[in-house]
Amino acid sequence: MKTRDILGYAFGAIKMRKLRSALTTAGIIIGIAAIVALLSVTQGLEATLVSTFQQGLSANVLTVTGNNIPLYANYTNQIMAIPSVSQYITAASPVIAQAGYITNSSRSTLQVTIVGFNFTEVEEDYPAIFAYVEAGSIPLNPPDNAVVVGAKISNLNLNGTIFVNVGDPLYVTTQVPIANKTYIGNVTAVLKPVGFSYGGPSDTGVYIPINQAEKYFGTDQLSQIIVILKNSNNDTITKVSNAITNYFKGQVTVESSAAIISTIRSAISSTDVVVVGIAAISLLVAGVSIMNIMIVSTIERTREIGILKALGMKSRTVLTTFLCESAITGLIGALAGLGLGLGIANIIALVSPRDNAIQINGIGVKITPVLTPEMVILALVFGMGVSILFAVWPARRASKLEVVDALRYE
Amino acid sequence: MSKHVVQAEDLKKTYMLGKVPVEALKGVNLSVEAGEFLSILGPSGSGKSTLLNLIGALDKPTSGTLLIEDVDVSKLSDNQLTDLRAKIGFVFQFFNLIPRLTAKDNVELAMSIANTGKKERAKRAEQLLETVGLKDRMNHKPAELSGGQQQRVAIARALANEPRFMLLDEPTGNIDSKTAQEIIGIIKRVNADGVTVIMVTHDQRLAREAFRTVEVFDGMIGKHEVDHN
């Protein structure tokens, strides 16, 4: 019997028992939808996070933070002079960051992270940052009141509400103000939206000259040192990271954006394992119900099987016909599950908090569910695989029926 | 090739009914010539259907020799037996049509199992249904057809793969006498076209329609053999 005829016969049998076929398929639909919905959300989250981290200037940047020791500005020179790796380092720049408030001329206040950095050094060693200026300019020799703000500080969450613009005054207060001093700043530049770039500019950052930060924060201890590398090769990153850690006898932590991204990836992929595991259990349940339905179906159709064999259908073809029925059911279930899963994923993305967003370092990150070709293949293979696997035994049983007995079956 | 389509020698068939062996055939000798119309007459439980099942390659004998077109059935594998079945037209008492398929699709199914192309089998199915007088009912399902009409579909299906011989098991057992006469008419026409016909029945009147009748009693061919020619 030709494959096309076998498929046609199998499809006719499914059509004949629409309700039962639909209920059999339901198990597969639910299982596949669960896998697709959860995976496409986590994949979407991963893609969003990774692209957010990669959007800025971060690939060749390391950050050094002290574990138990305070960091000072002169450590930057020491880092640049570490003999084994100095040739890989372009610059090491101090950063002081503290939580604080900014108030605009209309007396609206936002809670933000205030970052002090060396404008001149950044201009010399990290020129790309100037490509990210949306309006105004970053002064080479900043006046004491210079403030550079991220895109979402100027244009709140990029929704058109202007909080502050170039030329506007901005009052910056640390959370623990020294003698209630407020830094009265003047916005000299607004950055373009860059997402969150590790060690580089951020959409929600507020930047002031480092000497002013020291003065207003009342400390010369650095929050971190940014090390800019000549390239972003993994080898270079590892070599320099290890050299700095060893130089400070393990009392500092050196992080790279590549390492952060790989941490995110591994965290999400371990979530995926759990998710797929749970969904696989639902597919197993679906498989058992398929087997049950197939056994009932083959018993009901004993006489039909007898007729087919009496007409000259080989046992192998009977087996194939029943497996095809199950495979078609599985395929329909997998396709419906894919659609339903993607629908559920989009609903999850829609109802997730704050304007379809999750929060990363104060920045709203939108999740766009991702359906990769691998997921489509996975869904189809799982859906059809489970259906076929659990149909093998009932189908074999059907194919081995003796013609005379099957024809006599009432 | 001999002129015999079927040759049975000392054919025995024993069934297990639970743990009790039941001897359905106790040594049957029978030969059927090509082109014959033979009826096998016997009461219920005489073993006549068992004999027909063996000749139709639906079952294997327990012992003895059964040659169908000079091929020893007992030596065939299951797959070879299945291939042999596709060349035999079988008509059952209870029609045995597939309920979800139309008359035409039921006839076509037999041909699709034998790998006949789609166009060819559609054409042949229409021709056969026209021959048995069902031109107007070919797109109806069995449930929408009378017993007589269903049996005509079954005959059309049995002829689908151009069999050299046709086996009928109580072909008029479930239909009224007028329709039965029409069915017999069709069977005779088929036989006249050169197809060997072997028909099992318990009805003496029907048996007389054949050219030759053998009687089966208690698993054996009776001494009583009638040549109607």
Coordinates of C-alpha atoms in Angstrom, one line a residue, chain B residues 9-209:
Chain B
E9 CA -5.7 -33.8 0.3
D10 CA -6.5 -35.2 3.8
L11 CA -7.0 -31.6 5.0
K12 CA -7.3 -31.3 8.7
K13 CA -8.0 -28.3 10.9
T14 CA -8.1 -28.4 14.7
Y15 CA -9.1 -25.4 16.8
M16 CA -8.5 -24.9 20.5
L17 CA -11.8 -23.9 22.1
G18 CA -10.4 -22.8 25.5
K19 CA -8.4 -25.9 26.4
V20 CA -10.6 -28.3 24.4
P21 CA -9.4 -29.2 20.9
V22 CA -12.1 -29.1 18.3
E23 CA -11.6 -30.9 15.0
A24 CA -13.4 -28.8 12.5
L25 CA -12.0 -30.6 9.4
K26 CA -11.2 -34.3 9.7
G27 CA -9.4 -35.0 6.4
V28 CA -11.0 -33.3 3.5
N29 CA -10.2 -34.2 -0.1
L30 CA -11.4 -31.7 -2.8
S31 CA -10.4 -30.4 -6.1
V32 CA -11.8 -27.4 -7.9
E33 CA -11.2 -26.9 -11.6
A34 CA -10.6 -23.5 -13.1
G35 CA -13.8 -21.8 -14.3
E36 CA -16.0 -24.0 -12.1
F37 CA -19.0 -22.8 -10.0
L38 CA -18.9 -25.0 -7.0
S39 CA -21.2 -24.9 -4.0
I40 CA -20.3 -26.4 -0.6
L41 CA -23.4 -27.4 1.2
G42 CA -23.6 -28.3 4.9
P43 CA -25.4 -27.5 8.1
S44 CA -24.2 -25.1 10.6
G45 CA -21.0 -26.3 12.4
S46 CA -20.2 -28.8 9.7
G47 CA -16.8 -27.2 9.0
K48 CA -17.8 -25.7 5.6
S49 CA -16.8 -22.1 6.6
T50 CA -13.5 -23.4 8.0
L51 CA -12.8 -25.1 4.7
L52 CA -13.6 -21.8 2.9
N53 CA -11.3 -19.9 5.2
L54 CA -8.4 -22.3 4.4
I55 CA -9.0 -22.0 0.7
G56 CA -9.2 -18.2 1.1
A57 CA -5.8 -18.2 2.8
L58 CA -7.4 -16.6 5.9
D59 CA -6.1 -19.5 8.0
K60 CA -3.6 -22.3 7.8
P61 CA -4.4 -26.1 7.9
T62 CA -3.3 -28.1 10.9
S63 CA -2.2 -31.0 8.6
G64 CA -2.7 -32.3 5.1
T65 CA -2.0 -30.6 1.8
L66 CA -3.7 -27.6 0.3
L67 CA -2.6 -26.4 -3.1
I68 CA -4.0 -23.2 -4.4
E69 CA -3.0 -22.7 -8.0
D70 CA -0.3 -25.3 -7.4
V71 CA 1.2 -23.4 -4.4
D72 CA 1.3 -25.3 -1.0
V73 CA -0.4 -22.9 1.4
S74 CA 1.0 -24.6 4.5
K75 CA 4.5 -23.7 3.3
L76 CA 3.8 -20.0 2.9
S77 CA 4.9 -17.3 5.4
D78 CA 2.3 -14.9 6.8
N79 CA 3.4 -12.2 4.3
Q80 CA 3.1 -14.6 1.4
L81 CA -0.3 -15.7 2.6
T82 CA -1.4 -12.1 2.8
D83 CA -0.2 -11.5 -0.8
L84 CA -2.2 -14.6 -1.9
R85 CA -5.3 -13.1 -0.2
A86 CA -5.1 -10.0 -2.3
K87 CA -5.6 -12.2 -5.4
I88 CA -8.6 -14.0 -4.0
G89 CA -12.1 -12.3 -4.0
F90 CA -13.8 -13.0 -0.7
V91 CA -17.5 -12.3 0.0
F92 CA -18.7 -12.7 3.5
Q93 CA -22.1 -13.4 5.0
F94 CA -22.1 -10.1 7.0
F95 CA -20.7 -8.1 4.0
N96 CA -17.7 -6.8 6.1
L97 CA -17.6 -3.4 4.6
I98 CA -15.7 -0.6 6.3
P99 CA -18.6 1.5 7.8
R100 CA -16.9 4.9 7.5
L101 CA -16.1 4.5 3.8
T102 CA -18.5 5.0 0.9
A103 CA -19.4 2.1 -1.4
K104 CA -16.8 3.4 -3.9
D105 CA -14.1 3.9 -1.3
N106 CA -14.7 0.4 0.0
V107 CA -14.1 -1.0 -3.5
E108 CA -11.1 1.2 -4.0
L109 CA -9.6 0.2 -0.6
A110 CA -9.0 -3.4 -1.9
M111 CA -7.2 -1.9 -4.9
S112 CA -5.1 0.6 -2.9
I113 CA -3.9 -2.3 -0.7
A114 CA -2.8 -4.0 -3.9
N115 CA -0.9 -0.7 -4.9
T116 CA -3.2 0.2 -7.8
G117 CA -2.9 3.8 -8.9
K118 CA -5.5 6.4 -7.8
K119 CA -7.0 7.2 -11.2
E120 CA -7.1 3.6 -12.3
R121 CA -8.8 2.4 -9.1
A122 CA -11.4 5.2 -9.2
K123 CA -12.3 4.2 -12.8
R124 CA -12.4 0.5 -12.0
A125 CA -14.5 1.0 -8.8
E126 CA -17.1 2.9 -10.8
Q127 CA -17.2 0.3 -13.5
L128 CA -17.6 -2.6 -11.0
L129 CA -20.3 -0.8 -9.0
E130 CA -22.1 -0.1 -12.3
T131 CA -21.8 -3.8 -13.1
V132 CA -23.5 -4.8 -9.8
G133 CA -26.2 -2.2 -10.4
L134 CA -25.1 0.4 -7.9
K135 CA -24.2 3.3 -10.2
D136 CA -26.4 5.7 -8.3
R137 CA -25.4 4.6 -4.8
M138 CA -21.6 4.6 -5.0
N139 CA -21.2 7.6 -2.8
H140 CA -23.3 6.2 0.0
K141 CA -22.0 4.6 3.1
P142 CA -22.9 1.0 4.1
A143 CA -25.4 2.3 6.7
E144 CA -27.3 4.1 4.0
L145 CA -27.5 0.9 1.8
S146 CA -29.8 -2.1 2.1
G147 CA -28.5 -5.6 2.9
G148 CA -28.7 -6.5 -0.8
Q149 CA -26.9 -3.4 -1.9
Q150 CA -24.2 -3.9 0.7
Q151 CA -23.6 -7.4 -0.6
R152 CA -23.3 -6.1 -4.2
V153 CA -20.6 -3.6 -2.9
A154 CA -18.9 -6.6 -1.3
I155 CA -19.0 -8.5 -4.6
A156 CA -17.7 -5.5 -6.5
R157 CA -14.9 -5.3 -3.9
A158 CA -14.1 -9.0 -4.3
L159 CA -13.7 -8.5 -8.0
A160 CA -11.6 -5.3 -7.6
N161 CA -8.2 -6.9 -8.0
E162 CA -9.3 -9.2 -10.9
P163 CA -9.2 -12.4 -8.9
R164 CA -8.9 -15.8 -10.6
F165 CA -11.4 -17.2 -8.1
M166 CA -14.0 -15.9 -5.8
L167 CA -15.1 -17.3 -2.5
L168 CA -18.5 -16.7 -1.1
D169 CA -19.6 -17.5 2.5
E170 CA -23.4 -17.6 2.8
P171 CA -23.7 -14.7 0.3
T172 CA -27.5 -14.5 0.6
G173 CA -27.7 -15.4 4.3
N174 CA -28.8 -11.9 5.3
I175 CA -30.9 -10.8 2.4
D176 CA -34.4 -11.5 1.2
S177 CA -35.1 -14.1 -1.4
K178 CA -35.8 -11.7 -4.3
T179 CA -32.6 -9.8 -3.7
A180 CA -30.8 -13.2 -3.3
Q181 CA -31.9 -14.1 -6.8
E182 CA -30.4 -10.9 -8.1
I183 CA -27.1 -11.6 -6.2
I184 CA -27.0 -15.1 -7.7
G185 CA -27.5 -13.6 -11.1
I186 CA -24.5 -11.4 -10.6
I187 CA -22.4 -14.3 -9.3
K188 CA -23.3 -16.4 -12.4
R189 CA -22.3 -13.6 -14.7
V190 CA -19.0 -13.3 -12.9
N191 CA -18.5 -17.0 -13.3
A192 CA -19.4 -16.8 -17.0
D193 CA -16.6 -14.2 -17.4
G194 CA -14.1 -16.9 -16.4
V195 CA -13.8 -16.5 -12.6
T196 CA -13.9 -19.7 -10.6
V197 CA -16.6 -19.5 -7.9
I198 CA -16.7 -21.4 -4.7
M199 CA -19.8 -20.8 -2.6
V200 CA -20.5 -22.1 0.9
T201 CA -24.2 -22.3 1.9
H202 CA -26.6 -24.3 4.1
D203 CA -29.4 -23.6 1.7
Q204 CA -30.1 -26.5 -0.7
R205 CA -31.9 -24.3 -3.2
L206 CA -29.1 -21.9 -3.4
A207 CA -26.6 -24.7 -3.7
R208 CA -28.4 -26.0 -6.7
E209 CA -27.6 -22.8 -8.5

